[in-house]
Short mmCIF file of C-alpha atoms in Angstrom, two decimals:
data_model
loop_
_atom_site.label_atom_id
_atom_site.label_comp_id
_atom_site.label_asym_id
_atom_site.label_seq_id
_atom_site.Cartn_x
_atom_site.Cartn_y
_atom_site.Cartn_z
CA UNK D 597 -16.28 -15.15 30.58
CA UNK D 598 -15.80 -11.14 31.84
CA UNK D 599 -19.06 -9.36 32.53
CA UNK D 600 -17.69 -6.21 34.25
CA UNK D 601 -19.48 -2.60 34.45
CA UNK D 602 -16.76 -0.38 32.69
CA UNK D 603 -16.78 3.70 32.51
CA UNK D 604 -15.76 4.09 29.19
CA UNK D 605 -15.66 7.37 26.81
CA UNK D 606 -18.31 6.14 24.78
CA UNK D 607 -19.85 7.82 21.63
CA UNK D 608 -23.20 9.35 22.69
CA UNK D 609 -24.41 8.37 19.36
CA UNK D 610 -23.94 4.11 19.93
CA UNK D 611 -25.49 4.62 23.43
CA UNK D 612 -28.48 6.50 22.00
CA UNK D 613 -28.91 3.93 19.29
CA UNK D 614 -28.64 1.53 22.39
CA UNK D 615 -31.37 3.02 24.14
CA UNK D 616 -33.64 3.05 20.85
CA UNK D 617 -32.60 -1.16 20.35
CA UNK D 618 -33.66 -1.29 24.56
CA UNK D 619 -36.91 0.20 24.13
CA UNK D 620 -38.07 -2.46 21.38
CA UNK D 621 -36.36 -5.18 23.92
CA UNK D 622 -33.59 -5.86 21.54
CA UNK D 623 -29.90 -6.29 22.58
CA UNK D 624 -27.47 -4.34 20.97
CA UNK D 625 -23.43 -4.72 21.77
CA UNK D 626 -20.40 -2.43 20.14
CA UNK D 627 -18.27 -5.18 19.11
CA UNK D 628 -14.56 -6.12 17.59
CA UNK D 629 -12.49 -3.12 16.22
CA UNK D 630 -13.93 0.02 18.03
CA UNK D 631 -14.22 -2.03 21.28
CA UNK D 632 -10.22 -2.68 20.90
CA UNK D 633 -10.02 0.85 19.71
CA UNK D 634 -11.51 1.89 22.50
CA UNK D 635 -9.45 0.51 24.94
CA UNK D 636 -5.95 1.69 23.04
CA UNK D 637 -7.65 5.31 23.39
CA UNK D 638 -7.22 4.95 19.44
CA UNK D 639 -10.15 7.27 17.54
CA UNK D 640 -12.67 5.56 15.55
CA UNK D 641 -15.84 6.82 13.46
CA UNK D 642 -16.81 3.57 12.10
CA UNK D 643 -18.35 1.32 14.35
CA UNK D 644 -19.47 -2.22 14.40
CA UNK D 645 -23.08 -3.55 16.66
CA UNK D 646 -24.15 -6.96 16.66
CA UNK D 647 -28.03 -7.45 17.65
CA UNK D 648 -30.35 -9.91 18.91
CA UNK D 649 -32.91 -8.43 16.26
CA UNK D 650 -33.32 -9.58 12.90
CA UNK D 651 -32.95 -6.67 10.10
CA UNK D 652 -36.30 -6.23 8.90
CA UNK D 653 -36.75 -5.16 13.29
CA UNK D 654 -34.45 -3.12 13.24
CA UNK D 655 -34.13 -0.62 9.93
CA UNK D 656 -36.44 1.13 11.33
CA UNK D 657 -34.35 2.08 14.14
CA UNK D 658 -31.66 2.53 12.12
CA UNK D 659 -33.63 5.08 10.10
CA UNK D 660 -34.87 6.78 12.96
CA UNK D 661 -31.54 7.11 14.09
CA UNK D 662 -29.71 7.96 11.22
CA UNK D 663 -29.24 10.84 8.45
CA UNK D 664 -28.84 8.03 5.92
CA UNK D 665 -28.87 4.52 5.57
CA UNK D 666 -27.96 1.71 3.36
CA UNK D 667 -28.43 -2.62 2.77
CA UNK D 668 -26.17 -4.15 0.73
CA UNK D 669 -25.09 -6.41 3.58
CA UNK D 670 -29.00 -7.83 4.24
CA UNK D 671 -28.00 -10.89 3.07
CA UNK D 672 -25.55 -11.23 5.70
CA UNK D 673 -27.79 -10.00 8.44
CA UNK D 674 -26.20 -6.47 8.35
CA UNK D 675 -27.43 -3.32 7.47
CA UNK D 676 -26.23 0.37 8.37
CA UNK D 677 -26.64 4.25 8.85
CA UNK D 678 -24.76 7.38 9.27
CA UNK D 679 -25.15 10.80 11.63
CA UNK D 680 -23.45 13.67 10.76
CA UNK D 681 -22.32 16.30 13.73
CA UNK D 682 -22.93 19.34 13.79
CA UNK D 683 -19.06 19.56 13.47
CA UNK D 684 -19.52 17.79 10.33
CA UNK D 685 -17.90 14.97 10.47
CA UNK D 686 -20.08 11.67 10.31
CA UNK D 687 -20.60 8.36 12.30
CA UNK D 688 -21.11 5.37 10.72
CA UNK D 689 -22.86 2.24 12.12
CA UNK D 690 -23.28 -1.19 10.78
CA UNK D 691 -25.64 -3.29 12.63
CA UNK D 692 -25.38 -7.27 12.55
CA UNK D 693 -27.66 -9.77 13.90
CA UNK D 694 -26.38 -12.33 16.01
CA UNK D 695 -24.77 -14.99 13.74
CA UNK D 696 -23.06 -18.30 13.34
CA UNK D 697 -21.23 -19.05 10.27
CA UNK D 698 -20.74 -22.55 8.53
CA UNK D 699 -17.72 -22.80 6.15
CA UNK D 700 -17.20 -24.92 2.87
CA UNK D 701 -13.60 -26.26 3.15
CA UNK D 702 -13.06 -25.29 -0.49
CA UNK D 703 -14.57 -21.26 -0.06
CA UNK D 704 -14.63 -18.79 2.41
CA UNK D 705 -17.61 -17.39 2.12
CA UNK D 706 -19.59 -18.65 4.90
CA UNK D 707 -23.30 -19.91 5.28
CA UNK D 708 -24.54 -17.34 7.46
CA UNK D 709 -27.48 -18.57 10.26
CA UNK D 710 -28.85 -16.26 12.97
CA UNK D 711 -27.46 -17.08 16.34
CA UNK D 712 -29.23 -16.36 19.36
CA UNK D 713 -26.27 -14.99 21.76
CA UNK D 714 -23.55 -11.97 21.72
CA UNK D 715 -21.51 -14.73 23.15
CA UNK D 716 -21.81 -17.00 20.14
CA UNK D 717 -21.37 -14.31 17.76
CA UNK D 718 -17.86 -13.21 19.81
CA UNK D 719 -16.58 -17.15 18.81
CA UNK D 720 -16.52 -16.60 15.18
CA UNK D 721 -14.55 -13.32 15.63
CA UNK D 722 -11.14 -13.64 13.70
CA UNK D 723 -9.00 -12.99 17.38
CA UNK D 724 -9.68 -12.56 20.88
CA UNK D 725 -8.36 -8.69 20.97
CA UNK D 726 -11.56 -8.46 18.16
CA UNK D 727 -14.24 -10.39 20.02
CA UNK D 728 -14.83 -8.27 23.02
CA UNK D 729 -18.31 -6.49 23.56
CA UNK D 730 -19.39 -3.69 25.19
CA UNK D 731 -23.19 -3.33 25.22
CA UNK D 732 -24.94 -0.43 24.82
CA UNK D 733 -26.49 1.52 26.58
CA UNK D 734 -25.92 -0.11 30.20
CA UNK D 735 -21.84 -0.18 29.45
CA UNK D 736 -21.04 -4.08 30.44
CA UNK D 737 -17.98 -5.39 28.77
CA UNK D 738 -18.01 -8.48 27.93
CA UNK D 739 -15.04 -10.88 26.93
CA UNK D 740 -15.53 -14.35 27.08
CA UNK D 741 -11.85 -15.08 25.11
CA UNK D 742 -9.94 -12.42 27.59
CA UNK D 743 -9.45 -10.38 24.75
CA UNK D 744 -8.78 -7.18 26.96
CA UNK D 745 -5.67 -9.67 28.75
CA UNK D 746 -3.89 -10.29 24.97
CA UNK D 747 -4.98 -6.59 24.38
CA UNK D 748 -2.85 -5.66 27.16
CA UNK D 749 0.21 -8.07 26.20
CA UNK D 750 0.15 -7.12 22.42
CA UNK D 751 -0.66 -10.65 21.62
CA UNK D 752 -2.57 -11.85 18.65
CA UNK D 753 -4.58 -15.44 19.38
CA UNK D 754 -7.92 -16.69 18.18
CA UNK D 755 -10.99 -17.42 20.56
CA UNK D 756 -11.08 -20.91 19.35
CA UNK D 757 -8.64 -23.18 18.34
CA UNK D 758 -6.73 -21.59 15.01
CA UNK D 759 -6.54 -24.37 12.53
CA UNK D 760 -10.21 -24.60 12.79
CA UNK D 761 -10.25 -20.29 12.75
CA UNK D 762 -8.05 -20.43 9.80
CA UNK D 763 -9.92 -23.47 8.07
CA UNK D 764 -12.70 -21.47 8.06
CA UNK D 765 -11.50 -18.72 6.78
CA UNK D 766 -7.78 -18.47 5.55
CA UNK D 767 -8.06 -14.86 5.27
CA UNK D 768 -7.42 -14.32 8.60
CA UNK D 769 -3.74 -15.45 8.16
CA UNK D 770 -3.20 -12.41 6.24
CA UNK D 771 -5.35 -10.48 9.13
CA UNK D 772 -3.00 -12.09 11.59
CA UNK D 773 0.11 -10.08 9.96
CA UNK D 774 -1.73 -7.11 8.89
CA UNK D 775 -2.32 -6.48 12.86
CA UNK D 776 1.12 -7.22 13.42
CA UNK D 777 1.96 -4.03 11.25
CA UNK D 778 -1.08 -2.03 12.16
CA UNK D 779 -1.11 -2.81 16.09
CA UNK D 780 2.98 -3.61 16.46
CA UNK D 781 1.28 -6.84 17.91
CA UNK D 782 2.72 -10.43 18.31
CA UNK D 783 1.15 -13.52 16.76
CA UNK D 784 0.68 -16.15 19.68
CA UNK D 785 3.28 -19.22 19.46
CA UNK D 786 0.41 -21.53 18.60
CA UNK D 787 -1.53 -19.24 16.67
CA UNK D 788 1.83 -18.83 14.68
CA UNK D 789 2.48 -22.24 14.11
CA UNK D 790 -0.97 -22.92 13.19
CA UNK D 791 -0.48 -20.37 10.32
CA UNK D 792 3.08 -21.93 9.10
CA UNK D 793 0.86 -25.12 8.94
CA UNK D 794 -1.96 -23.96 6.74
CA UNK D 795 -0.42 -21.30 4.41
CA UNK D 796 -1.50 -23.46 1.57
CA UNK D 797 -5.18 -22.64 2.41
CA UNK D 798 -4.53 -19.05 1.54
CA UNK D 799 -4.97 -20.53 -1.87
CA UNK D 800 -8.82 -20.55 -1.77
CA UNK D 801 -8.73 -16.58 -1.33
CA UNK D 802 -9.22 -14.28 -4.09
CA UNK D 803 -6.13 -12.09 -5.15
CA UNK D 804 -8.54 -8.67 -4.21
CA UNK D 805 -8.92 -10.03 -0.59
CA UNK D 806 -5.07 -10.75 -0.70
CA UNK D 807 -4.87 -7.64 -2.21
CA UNK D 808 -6.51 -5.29 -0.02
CA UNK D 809 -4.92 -7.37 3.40
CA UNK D 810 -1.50 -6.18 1.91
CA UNK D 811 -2.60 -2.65 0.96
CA UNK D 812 -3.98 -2.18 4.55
CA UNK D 813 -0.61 -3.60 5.93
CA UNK D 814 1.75 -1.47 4.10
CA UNK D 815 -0.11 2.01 4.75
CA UNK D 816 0.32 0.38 7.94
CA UNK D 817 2.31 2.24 11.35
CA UNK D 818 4.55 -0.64 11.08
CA UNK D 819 5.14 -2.00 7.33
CA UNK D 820 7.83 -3.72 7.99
CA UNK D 821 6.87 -5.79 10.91
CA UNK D 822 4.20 -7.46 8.68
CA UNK D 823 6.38 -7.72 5.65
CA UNK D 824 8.95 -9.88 8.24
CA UNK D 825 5.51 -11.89 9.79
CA UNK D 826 4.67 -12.41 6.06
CA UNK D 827 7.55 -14.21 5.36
CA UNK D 828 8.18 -15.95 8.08
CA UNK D 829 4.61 -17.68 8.16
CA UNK D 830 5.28 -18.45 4.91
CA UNK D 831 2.17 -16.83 3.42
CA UNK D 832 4.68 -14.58 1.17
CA UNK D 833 5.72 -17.99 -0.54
CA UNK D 834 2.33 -17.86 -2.26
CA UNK D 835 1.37 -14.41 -1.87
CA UNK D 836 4.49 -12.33 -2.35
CA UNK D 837 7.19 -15.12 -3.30
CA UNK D 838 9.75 -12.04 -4.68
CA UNK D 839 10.21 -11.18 -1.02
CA UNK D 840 11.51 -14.13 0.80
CA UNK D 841 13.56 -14.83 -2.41
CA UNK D 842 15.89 -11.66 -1.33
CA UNK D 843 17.01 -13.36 1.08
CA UNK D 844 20.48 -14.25 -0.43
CA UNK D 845 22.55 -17.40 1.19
CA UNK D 846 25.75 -15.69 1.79
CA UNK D 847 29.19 -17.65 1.60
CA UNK D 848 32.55 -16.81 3.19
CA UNK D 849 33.98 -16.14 -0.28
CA UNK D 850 31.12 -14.35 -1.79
CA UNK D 851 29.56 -11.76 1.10
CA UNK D 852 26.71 -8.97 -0.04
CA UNK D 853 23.99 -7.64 2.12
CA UNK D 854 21.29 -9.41 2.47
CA UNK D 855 18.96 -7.82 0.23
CA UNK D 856 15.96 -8.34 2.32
CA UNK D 857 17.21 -6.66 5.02
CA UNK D 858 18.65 -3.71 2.97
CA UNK D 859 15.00 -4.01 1.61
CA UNK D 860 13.02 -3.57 4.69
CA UNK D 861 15.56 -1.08 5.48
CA UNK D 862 14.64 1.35 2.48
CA UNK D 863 11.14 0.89 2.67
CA UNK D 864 11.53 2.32 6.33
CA UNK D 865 13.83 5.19 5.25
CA UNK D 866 11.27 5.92 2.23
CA UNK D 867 8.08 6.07 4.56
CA UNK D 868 10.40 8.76 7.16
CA UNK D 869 10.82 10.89 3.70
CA UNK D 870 6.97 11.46 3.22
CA UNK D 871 5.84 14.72 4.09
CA UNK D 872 2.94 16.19 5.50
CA UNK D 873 -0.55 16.83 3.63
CA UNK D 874 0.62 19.59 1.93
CA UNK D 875 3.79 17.99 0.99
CA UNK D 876 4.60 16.60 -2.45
CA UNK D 877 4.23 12.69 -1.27
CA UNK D 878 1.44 13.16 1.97
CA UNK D 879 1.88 10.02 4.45
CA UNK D 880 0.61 7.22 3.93
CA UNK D 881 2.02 6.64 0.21
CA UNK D 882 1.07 3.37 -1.24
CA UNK D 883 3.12 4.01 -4.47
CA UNK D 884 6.30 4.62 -2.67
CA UNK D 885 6.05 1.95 -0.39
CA UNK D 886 5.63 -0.67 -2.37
CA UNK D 887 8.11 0.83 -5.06
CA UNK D 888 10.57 0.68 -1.91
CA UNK D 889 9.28 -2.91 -1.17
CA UNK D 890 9.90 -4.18 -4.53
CA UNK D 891 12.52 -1.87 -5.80
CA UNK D 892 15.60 -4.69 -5.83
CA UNK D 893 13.07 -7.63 -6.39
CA UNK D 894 15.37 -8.44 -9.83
CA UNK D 895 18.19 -9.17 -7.71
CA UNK D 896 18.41 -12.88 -7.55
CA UNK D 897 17.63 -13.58 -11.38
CA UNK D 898 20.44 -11.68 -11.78
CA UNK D 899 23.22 -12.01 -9.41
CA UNK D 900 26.67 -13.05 -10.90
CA UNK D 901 29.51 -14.13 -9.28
CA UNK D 902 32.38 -11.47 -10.55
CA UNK D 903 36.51 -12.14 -10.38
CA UNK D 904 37.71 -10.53 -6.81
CA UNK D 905 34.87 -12.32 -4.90
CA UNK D 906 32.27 -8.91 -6.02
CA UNK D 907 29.05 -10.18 -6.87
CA UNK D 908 26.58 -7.94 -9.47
CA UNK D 909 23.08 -7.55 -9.97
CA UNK D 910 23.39 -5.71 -13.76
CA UNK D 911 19.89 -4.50 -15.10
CA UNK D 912 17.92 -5.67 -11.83
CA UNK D 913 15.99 -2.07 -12.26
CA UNK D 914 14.97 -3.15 -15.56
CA UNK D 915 14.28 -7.10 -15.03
CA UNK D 916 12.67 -5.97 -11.44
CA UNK D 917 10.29 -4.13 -12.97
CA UNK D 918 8.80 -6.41 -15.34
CA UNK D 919 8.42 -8.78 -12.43
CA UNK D 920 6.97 -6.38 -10.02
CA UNK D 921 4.45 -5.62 -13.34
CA UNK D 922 3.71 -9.33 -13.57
CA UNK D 923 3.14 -9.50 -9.32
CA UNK D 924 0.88 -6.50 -8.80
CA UNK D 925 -1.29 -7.82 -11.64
CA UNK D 926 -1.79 -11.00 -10.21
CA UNK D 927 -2.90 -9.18 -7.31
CA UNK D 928 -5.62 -7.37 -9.36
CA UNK D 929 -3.55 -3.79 -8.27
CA UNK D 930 -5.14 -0.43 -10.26
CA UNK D 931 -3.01 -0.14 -13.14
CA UNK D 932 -2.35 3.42 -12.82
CA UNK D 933 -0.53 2.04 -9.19
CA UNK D 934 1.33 -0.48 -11.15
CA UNK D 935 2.20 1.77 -13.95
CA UNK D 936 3.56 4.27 -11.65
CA UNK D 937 5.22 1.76 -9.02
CA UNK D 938 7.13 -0.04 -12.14
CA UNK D 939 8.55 3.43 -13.35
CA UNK D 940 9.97 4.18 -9.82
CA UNK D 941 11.45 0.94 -9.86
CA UNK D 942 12.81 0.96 -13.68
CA UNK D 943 14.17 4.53 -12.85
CA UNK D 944 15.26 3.80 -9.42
CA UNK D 945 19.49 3.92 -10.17
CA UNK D 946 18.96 7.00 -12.82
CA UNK D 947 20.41 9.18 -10.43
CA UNK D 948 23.61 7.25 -9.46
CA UNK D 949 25.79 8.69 -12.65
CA UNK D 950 25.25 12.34 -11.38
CA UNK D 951 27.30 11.68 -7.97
CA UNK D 952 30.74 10.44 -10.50
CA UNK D 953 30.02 13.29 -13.13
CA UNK D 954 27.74 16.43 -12.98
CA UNK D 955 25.07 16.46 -15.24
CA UNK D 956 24.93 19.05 -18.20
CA UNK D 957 21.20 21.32 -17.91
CA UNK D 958 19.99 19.21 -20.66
CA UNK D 959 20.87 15.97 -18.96
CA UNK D 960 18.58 17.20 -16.06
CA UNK D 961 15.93 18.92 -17.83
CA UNK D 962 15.60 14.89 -19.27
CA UNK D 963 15.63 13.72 -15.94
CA UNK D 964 13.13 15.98 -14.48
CA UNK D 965 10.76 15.61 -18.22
CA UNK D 966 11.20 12.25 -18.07
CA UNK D 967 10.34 11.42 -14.20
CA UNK D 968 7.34 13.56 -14.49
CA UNK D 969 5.11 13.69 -11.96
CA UNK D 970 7.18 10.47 -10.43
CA UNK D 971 10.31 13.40 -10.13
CA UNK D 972 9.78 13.49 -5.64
CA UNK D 973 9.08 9.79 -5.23
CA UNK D 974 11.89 8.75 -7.42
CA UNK D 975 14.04 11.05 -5.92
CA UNK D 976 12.74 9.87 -2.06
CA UNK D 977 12.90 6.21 -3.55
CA UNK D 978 16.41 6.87 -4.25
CA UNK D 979 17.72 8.52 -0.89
CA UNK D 980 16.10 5.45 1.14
CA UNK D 981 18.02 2.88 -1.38
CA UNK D 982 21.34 4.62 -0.29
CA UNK D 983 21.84 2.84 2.71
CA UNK D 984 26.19 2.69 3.03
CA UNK D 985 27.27 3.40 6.82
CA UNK D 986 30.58 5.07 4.97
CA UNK D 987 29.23 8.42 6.41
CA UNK D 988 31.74 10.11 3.49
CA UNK D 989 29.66 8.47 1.07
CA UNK D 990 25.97 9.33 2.01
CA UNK D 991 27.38 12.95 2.85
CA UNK D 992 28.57 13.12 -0.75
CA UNK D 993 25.20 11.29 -2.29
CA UNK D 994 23.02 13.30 -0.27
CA UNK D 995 25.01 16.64 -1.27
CA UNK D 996 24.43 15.35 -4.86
CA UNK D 997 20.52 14.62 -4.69
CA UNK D 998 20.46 18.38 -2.81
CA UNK D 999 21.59 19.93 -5.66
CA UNK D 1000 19.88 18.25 -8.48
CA UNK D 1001 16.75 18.69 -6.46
CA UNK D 1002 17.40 22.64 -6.81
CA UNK D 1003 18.90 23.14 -10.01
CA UNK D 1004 15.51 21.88 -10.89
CA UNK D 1005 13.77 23.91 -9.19
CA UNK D 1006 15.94 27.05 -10.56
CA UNK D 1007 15.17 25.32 -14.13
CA UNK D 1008 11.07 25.15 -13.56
CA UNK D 1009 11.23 28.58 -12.58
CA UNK D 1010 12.68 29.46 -16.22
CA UNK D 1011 10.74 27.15 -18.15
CA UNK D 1012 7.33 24.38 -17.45
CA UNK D 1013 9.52 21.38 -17.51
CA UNK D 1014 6.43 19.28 -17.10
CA UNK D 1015 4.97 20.23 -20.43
CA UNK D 1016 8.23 20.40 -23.02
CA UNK D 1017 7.33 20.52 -26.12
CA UNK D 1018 9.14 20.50 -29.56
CA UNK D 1019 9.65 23.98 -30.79
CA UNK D 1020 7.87 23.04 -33.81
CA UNK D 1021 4.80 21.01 -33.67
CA UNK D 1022 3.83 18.39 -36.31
CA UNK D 1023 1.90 21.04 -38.53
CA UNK D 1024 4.67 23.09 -38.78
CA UNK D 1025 7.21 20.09 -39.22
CA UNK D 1026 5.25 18.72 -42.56
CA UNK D 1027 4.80 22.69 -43.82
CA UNK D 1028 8.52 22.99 -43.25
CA UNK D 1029 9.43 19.74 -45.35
CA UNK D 1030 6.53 19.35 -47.04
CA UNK D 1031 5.73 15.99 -45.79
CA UNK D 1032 2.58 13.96 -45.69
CA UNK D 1033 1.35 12.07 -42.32
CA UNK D 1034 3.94 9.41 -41.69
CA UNK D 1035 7.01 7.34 -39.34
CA UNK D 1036 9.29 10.48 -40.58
CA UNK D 1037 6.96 13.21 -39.64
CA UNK D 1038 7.07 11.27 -35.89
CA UNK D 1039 11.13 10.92 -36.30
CA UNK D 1040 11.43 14.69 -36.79
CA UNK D 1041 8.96 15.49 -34.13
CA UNK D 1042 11.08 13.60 -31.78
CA UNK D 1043 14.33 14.71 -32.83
CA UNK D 1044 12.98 18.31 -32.24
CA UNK D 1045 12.07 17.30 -28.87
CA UNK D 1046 15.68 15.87 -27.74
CA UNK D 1047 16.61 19.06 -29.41
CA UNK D 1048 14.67 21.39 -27.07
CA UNK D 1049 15.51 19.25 -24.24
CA UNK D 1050 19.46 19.26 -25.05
CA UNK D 1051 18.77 23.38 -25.92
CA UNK D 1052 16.18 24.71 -23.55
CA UNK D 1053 13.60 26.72 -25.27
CA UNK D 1054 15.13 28.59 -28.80
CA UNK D 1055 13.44 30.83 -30.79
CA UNK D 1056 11.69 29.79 -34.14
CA UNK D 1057 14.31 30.42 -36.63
CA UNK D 1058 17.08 28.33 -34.89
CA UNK D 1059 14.28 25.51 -34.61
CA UNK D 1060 13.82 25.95 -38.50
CA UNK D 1061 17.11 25.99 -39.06
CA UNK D 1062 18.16 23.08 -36.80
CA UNK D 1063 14.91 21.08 -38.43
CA UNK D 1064 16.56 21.42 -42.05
CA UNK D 1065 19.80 20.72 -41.50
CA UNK D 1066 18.32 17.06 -39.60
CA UNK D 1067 16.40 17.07 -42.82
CA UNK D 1068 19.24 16.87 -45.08
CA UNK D 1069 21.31 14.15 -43.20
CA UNK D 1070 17.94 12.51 -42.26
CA UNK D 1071 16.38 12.92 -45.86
CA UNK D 1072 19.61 11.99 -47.90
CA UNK D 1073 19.97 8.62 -46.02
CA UNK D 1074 16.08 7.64 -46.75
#
């Protein structure tokens, strides 16, 4: 165990709120992420105390302390407060007595008990670079699991052995590879192994933990790395089984890229095309990430051996997307993110016909209606998929995507592509042929609308006109 004095840029705030804990004789310790935060000089305004006091000791420090204050963890022994700065921005503080947790093998929701040490409480920590202390407000670091020494060598291992760790909780497999992509971090040989072991465990955890685990890795510094620790633990067999299934066998007659490296491939060109906050797709994007992640996820269902030794993936976009669909529900995703993530991926090769043959205005003013608000993401999902090293061909594709991407803009500044409407709205469409409510009122609305896209905007008499003359093909044949 490390007991060291340390001169550390601490918050004043957590050292105050030590002093308060110190003058009721309670212990109080800054422990796990801001410790490790701390020593990567990484900013933090969330931070995490674990006390020898029991709650109903210490809320009233806590409210004392703090601007507001809230209990939903009691149960668990925690409860916590916020300070706001006079720069406005706040600190937040959750306090934790000193526990030790008891697991049923078939949940992982633990029994919670108090402990009585900082040192106990550091065991059931999920790794060793999270169980470090630093009490407060004398500054001694503790680090009984020489968490600072795997800090240092970007190693992830648990303070106790891992199949018990990850028998208690199997969450902390997914943990395990989110760091990987958060941190760039290793997972310890052992630790590793221990995972490739147990992956079935990860079966006891609810698709929202899973969930929010894989959200958390791909907004992540370093997606990818977790995507390839994912599947090579073997948690993306039951988690994320489209993902390891890109990985095509290749045979000397019948060589393709490996689609799972082409994968991880666009969704790092993707997450370089985000833009700043002020940017049409700010950084992180969860939507275009995963899009990119899952974008060619209809390949192997559909891969056929063609004459010539070519191999073809025809109407992956389309079969991809109703398995992504199926996926991200399991997963208990918002369905706005799924509706939108599914339409990037359906859409994803739209663009491909423009680089043989220019589009007409009307074929773009469908593009751009029918993209919507998807138009940048699609059209930054779509530059990361183009990943040929012929540099004659990406000059050309790119040179292609430039100038869709401003004719447009040159057509928005002529006309609200966004909201396109018919010339003639329903009203006017059942005056005109004196219809009643009914499937051919809705057939002439939307031939009116492929008319204005196909036109651009015309003035009333041509829409009459053009509405009749439907009318009498349209009306003669029904």
């Amino acid at each position: 165990m490390e007991r060291v004095s340390v001169d550390f840029q601490v918050w004043p705030e957590a050292i105050e709120l030590g002093q308060l804990f110190a003058d009721q004789g309670f212990e109080l310790s800054l422990v796990g992420g801001p410790v490790r935060d701390l020593l990567l000089h990484r900013p933090s305004h969330d931070l995490d105390f674990c006390t020898s006091a029991r709650p109903e000791e210490f809320e009233p420090i806590l409210h004392k302390w703090g601007s507001g204050f809230w209990d939903m963890g009691r149960k668990f022994g925690t409860l916590g407060a916020v300070r706001r700065r006079p720069d406005g921005t706040e600190i937040k503080v959750e306090v934790t007595t000193y526990r030790r947790d008891t697991y049923d093998p078939d949940s992982r929701k633990p029994d919670v008990d108090y402990g009585d040490s900082l040192e106990g409480d550091l065991s059931r920590r999920d790794f060793t670079v999270n169980a470090m202390a630093l009490r407060v407000p004398d500054l001694v670091f503790v680090d009984p699991y020489r968490g600072a020494n795997d800090l240092a060598k970007q190693v992830l291992r648990t303070p106790v052995d891992p199949e018990q760790s990850f028998e208690d909780d199997p969450l902390r497999m997914m943990r395990a590879v989110r760091f990987v992509a958060q941190l760039g971090f290793t997972i310890a040989p052992e630790t590793a192994e221990a995972i490739t072991r147990m992956t079935d465990r990860i079966s006891i955890v609810s698709a929202e933990r899973v969930r929010d685990e894989l959200t958390k890795l791909m907004l992540s510094a370093h997606p990818t790395k977790g995507i390839e620790a994912l599947v090579e633990s073997g948690l993306a067999d039951i988690v994320l089984p489209e993902i390891p299934a890109l990985e095509l066998e290749l045979d000397e007659h019948h060589r393709h890229k490996d689609v799972f490296e082409h994968t991880l491939m666009v969704v790092d060109r993707a997450i370089a095309l985000e833009t700043g906050p002020d940017g049409p797709v700010p950084a992180p994007d969860l939507t275009l990430r995963l899009a990119a992640l899952l974008h060619d996820i209809g390949k192997p269902k559909t891969r056929r051996f063609e004459s010539g030794g070519k191999v073809s993936f025809h109407h992956h976009d389309a079969v991809g997307a109703r398995m992504a669909r199926t996926r991200l529900k399991a997963l208990r995703f918002d369905h706005h993110i799924i509706d939108d993530v599914c339409d990037l991926i359906g859409m994803h090769l739209r663009f491909h016909g423009y680089v043989d043959e220019r589009w007409t205005d009307a074929a773009v003013r469908r593009y751009a209606k029918e993209t919507g608000p998807l138009f940048e993401r699609l059209n930054r999902l779509t530059r990361a998929d183009a990943t040929t090293r012929n540099k004659r061909k990406s000059q050309i594709f790119s040179a292609a995507m430039d100038e869709l991407e401003e004719r447009v803009r040159q057509l928005r500044k002529q006309e609200d592509l966004d909201a396109i409407r018919p010339d003639l709205d329903g009203g006017q469409i059942m005056e005109i042929l004196d219809l009643q409510p009914g499937p051919m009122v809705g057939k002439a609305y939307r031939h009116m609308l492929d008319y204005r896209l196909d036109m651009g905007p015309v003035d009333q008499d041509q829409a009459v006109e053009e509405l009749k003359s439907w009318w009498a093909r349209e009306g003669a044949e029904d």
